[in-house]
Short mmCIF file of C-alpha atoms in Angstrom, two decimals:
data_model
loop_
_atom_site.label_atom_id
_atom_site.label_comp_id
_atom_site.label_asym_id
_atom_site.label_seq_id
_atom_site.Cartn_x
_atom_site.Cartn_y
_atom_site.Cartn_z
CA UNK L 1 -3.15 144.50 -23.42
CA UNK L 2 -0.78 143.24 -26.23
CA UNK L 3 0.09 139.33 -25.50
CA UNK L 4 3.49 137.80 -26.95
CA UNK L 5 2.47 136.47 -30.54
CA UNK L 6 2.50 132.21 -30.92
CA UNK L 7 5.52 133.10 -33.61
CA UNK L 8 7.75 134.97 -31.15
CA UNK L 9 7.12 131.44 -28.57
CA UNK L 10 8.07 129.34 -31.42
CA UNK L 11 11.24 131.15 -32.41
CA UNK L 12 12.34 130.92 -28.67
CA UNK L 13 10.89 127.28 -27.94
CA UNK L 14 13.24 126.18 -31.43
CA UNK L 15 16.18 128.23 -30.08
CA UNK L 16 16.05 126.46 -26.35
CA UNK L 17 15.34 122.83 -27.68
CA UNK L 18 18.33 122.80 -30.99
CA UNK L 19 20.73 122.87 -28.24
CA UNK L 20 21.15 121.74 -24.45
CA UNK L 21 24.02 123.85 -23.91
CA UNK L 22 24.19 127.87 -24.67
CA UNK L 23 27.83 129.15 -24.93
CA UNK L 24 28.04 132.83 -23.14
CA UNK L 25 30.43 134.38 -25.55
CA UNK L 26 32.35 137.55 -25.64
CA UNK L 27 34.40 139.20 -28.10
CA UNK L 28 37.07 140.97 -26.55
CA UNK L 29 39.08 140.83 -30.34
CA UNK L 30 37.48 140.73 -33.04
CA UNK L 31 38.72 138.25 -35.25
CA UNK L 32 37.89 135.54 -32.69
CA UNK L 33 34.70 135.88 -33.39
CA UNK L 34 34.40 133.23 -36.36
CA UNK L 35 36.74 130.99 -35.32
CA UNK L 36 35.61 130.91 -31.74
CA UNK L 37 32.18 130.12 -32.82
CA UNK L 38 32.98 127.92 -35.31
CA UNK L 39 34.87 126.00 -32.77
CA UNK L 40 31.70 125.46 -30.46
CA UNK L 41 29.63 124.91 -33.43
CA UNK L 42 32.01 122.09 -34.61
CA UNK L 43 31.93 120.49 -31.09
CA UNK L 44 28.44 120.18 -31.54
CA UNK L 45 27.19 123.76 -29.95
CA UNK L 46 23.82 124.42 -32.14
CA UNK L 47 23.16 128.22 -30.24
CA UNK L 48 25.35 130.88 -29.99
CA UNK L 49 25.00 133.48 -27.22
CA UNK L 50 27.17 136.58 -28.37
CA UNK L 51 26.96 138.72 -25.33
CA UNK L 52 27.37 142.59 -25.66
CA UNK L 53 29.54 142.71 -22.63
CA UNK L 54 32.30 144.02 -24.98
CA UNK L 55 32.38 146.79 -27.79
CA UNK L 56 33.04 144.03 -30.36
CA UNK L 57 29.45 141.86 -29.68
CA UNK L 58 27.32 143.84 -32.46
CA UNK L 59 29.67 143.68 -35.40
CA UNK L 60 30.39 140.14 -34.06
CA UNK L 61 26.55 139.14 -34.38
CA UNK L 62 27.15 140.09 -37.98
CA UNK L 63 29.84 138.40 -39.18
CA UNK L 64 29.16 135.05 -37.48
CA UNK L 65 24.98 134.80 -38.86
CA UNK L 66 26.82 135.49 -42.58
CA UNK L 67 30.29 132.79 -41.71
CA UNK L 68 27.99 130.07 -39.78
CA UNK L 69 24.43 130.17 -41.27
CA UNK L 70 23.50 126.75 -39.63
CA UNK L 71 23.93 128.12 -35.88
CA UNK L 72 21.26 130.10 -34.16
CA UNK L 73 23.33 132.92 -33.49
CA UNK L 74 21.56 135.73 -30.98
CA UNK L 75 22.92 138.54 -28.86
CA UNK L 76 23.09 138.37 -24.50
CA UNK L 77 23.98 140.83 -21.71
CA UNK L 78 21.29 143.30 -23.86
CA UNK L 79 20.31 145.82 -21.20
CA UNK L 80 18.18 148.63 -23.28
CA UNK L 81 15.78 149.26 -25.91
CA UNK L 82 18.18 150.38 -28.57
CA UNK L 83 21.06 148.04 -28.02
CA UNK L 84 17.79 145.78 -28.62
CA UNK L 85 17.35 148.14 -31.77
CA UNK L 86 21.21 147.42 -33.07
CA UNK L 87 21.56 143.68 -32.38
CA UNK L 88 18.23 142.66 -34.54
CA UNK L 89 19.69 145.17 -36.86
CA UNK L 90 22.74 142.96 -37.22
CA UNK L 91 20.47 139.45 -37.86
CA UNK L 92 20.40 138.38 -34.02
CA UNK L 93 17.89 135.83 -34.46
CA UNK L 94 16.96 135.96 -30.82
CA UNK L 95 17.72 138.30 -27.83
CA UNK L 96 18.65 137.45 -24.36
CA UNK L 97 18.48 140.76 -21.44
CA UNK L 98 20.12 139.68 -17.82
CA UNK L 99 17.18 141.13 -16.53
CA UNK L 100 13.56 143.02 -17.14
CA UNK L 101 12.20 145.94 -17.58
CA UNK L 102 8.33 146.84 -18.46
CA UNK L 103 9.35 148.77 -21.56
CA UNK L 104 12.02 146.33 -23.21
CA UNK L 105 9.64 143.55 -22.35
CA UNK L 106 6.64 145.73 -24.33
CA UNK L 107 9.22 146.34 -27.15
CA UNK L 108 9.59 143.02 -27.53
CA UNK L 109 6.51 141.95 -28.46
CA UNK L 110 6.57 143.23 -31.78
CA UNK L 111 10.09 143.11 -32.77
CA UNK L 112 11.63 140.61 -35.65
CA UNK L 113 13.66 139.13 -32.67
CA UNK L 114 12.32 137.25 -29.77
CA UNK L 115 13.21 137.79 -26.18
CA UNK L 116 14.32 135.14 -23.81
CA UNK L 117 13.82 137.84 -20.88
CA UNK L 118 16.17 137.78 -17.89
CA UNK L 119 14.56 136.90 -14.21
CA UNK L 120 15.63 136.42 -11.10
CA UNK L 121 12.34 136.62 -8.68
CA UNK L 122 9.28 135.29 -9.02
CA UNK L 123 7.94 138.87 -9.40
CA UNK L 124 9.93 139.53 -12.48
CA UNK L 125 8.87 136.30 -13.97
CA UNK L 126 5.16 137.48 -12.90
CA UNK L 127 5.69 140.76 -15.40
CA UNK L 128 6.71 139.00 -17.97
CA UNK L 129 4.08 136.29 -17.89
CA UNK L 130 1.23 138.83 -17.63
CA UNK L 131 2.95 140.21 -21.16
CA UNK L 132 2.55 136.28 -22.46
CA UNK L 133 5.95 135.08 -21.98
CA UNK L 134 6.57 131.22 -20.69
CA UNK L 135 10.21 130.79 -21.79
CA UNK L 136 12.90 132.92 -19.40
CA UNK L 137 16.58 132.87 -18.59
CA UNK L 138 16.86 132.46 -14.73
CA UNK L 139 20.45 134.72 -14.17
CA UNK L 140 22.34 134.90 -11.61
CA UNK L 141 21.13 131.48 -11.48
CA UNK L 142 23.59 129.93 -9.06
CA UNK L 143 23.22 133.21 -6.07
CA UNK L 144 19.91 133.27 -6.66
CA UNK L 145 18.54 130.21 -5.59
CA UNK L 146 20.05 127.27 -8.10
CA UNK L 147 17.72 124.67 -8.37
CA UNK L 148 15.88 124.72 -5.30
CA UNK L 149 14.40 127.81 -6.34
CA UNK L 150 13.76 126.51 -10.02
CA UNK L 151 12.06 123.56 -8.35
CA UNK L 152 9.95 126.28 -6.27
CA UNK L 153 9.56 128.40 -9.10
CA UNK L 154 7.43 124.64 -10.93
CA UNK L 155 4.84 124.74 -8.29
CA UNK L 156 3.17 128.29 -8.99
CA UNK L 157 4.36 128.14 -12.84
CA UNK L 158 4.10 124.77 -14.19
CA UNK L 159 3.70 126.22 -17.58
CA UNK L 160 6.89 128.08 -17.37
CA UNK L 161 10.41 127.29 -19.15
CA UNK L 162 13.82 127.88 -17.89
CA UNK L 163 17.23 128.44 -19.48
CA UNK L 164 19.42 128.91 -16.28
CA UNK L 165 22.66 131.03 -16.46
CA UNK L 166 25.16 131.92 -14.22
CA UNK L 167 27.40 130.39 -11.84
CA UNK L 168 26.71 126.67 -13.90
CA UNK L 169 30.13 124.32 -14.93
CA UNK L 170 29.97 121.16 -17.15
CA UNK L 171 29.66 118.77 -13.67
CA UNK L 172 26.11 120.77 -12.89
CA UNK L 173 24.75 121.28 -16.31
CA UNK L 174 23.43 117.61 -16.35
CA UNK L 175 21.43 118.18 -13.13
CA UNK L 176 19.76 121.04 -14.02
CA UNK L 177 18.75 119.92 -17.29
CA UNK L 178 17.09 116.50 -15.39
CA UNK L 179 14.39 119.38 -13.91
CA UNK L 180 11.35 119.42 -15.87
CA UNK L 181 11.23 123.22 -16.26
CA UNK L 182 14.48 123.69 -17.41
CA UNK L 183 15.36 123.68 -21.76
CA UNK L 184 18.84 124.42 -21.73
CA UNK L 185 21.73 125.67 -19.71
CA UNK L 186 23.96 128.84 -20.76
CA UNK L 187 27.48 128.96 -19.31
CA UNK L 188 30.96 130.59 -20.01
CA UNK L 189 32.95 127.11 -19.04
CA UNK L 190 32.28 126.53 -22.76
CA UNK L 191 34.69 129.50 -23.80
CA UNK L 192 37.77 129.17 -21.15
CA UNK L 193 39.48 132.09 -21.73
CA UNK L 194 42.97 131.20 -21.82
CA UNK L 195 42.13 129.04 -24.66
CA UNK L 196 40.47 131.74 -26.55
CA UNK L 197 43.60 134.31 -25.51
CA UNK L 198 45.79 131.59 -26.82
CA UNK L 199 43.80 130.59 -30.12
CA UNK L 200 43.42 127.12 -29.34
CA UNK L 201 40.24 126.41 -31.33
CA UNK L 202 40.67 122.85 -31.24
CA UNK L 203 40.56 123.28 -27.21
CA UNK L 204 37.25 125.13 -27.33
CA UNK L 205 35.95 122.14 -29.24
CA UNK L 206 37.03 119.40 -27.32
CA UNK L 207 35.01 121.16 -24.61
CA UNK L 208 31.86 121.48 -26.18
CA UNK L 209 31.62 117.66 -26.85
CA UNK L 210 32.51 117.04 -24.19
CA UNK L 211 30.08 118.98 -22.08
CA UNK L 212 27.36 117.51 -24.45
CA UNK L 213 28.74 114.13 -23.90
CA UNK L 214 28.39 114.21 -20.16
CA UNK L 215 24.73 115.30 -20.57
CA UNK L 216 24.31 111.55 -22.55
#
């Protein structure tokens, strides 16, 4: 059976440790895209999460790896084989799915673009892991256990990394990043919406540092 590659855990392992904090990000116009990232990035944000929730996240992944080369830029919310196909097309340096599946999971293994795979079970994580993979995004992380179940999760898998998403603010971050399975946190509190209807790059900013701040 084909095992993940030591370059595809390094690529993920140096994605999860330049930056405590992952921004969820979505597009919904299109010229927000650099200025929206270059507002986390300025605050301090070292990963950027552009999610394909809307129709915008592809194109999106493109502009912002040629505007902000010094980011880790990466697509989320990737739920098939050839959105996995379009996004690495674009330059997404890394890929994040909300969940698994055998075949995306297998596809991974051998594409320019490494998976941080989606789990919420331990069965899930148990595919994966049988594939090679020890780094995972735990989502819904909040309704599906929070960090009781990530401190569960340590016993069985003590090898295993989490980035927990879902359902996290900037007063929890801190706590989940004390467990010692747990790399970074993703959450949307770091792009509030009405700032980012409104434009107010300087607001988006002033949250990231401040979220990383309160992790200090």
């Amino acid at each position: 059976m084909t095992q993940l590659s030591d370059y595809h855990r390094d690529r993920i392992q140096a994605v999860l440790s330049a930056s405590p904090l992952v921004p969820v990000i979505a597009i919904n116009e299109p010229e927000d895209a650099i200025p929206l990232c270059r507002a986390l990035v300025d605050g301090g944000i070292k990963v950027l999460e552009i999610t394909l929730r809307t129709e915008h996240g592809v194109r999106a992944i493109e502009q912002v790896r040629k505007a902000i080369p010094e980011a880790w830029v990466g697509a989320g919310t990737v739920t098939s084989i050839a959105q996995y196909r379009q996004v690495e097309a674009a330059g997404a340096q890394f890929v994040i799915t909300p969940g698994v599946t055998e075949a995306i999971l297998e596809f991974a293994l051998t594409s320019e673009a490494p998976l941080l795979p989606g789990v919420a079970t331990v069965s899930e994580l148990m595919l994966g892991y049988s594939l090679g993979y020890r780094e995972f995004k735990f989502f819904p992380a909040e309704v599906s256990g929070g960090m009781p179940a990530l401190k569960a999760f340590r016993g069985p898998f003590p090898d295993v990394t989490f980035c927990p998403t879902g359902g996290i603010n900037q007063d929890t971050a801190r706590d989940y990043l004390a467990l010692p399975n747990v790399a970074a946190v993703g959450g949307s509190w770091l792009t509030p919406a009405e700032a980012i209807q409104r434009r107010e790059w300087k607001v988006i900013t002033e949250v990231a540092r401040a979220s990383l701040d309160q992790l200090r």
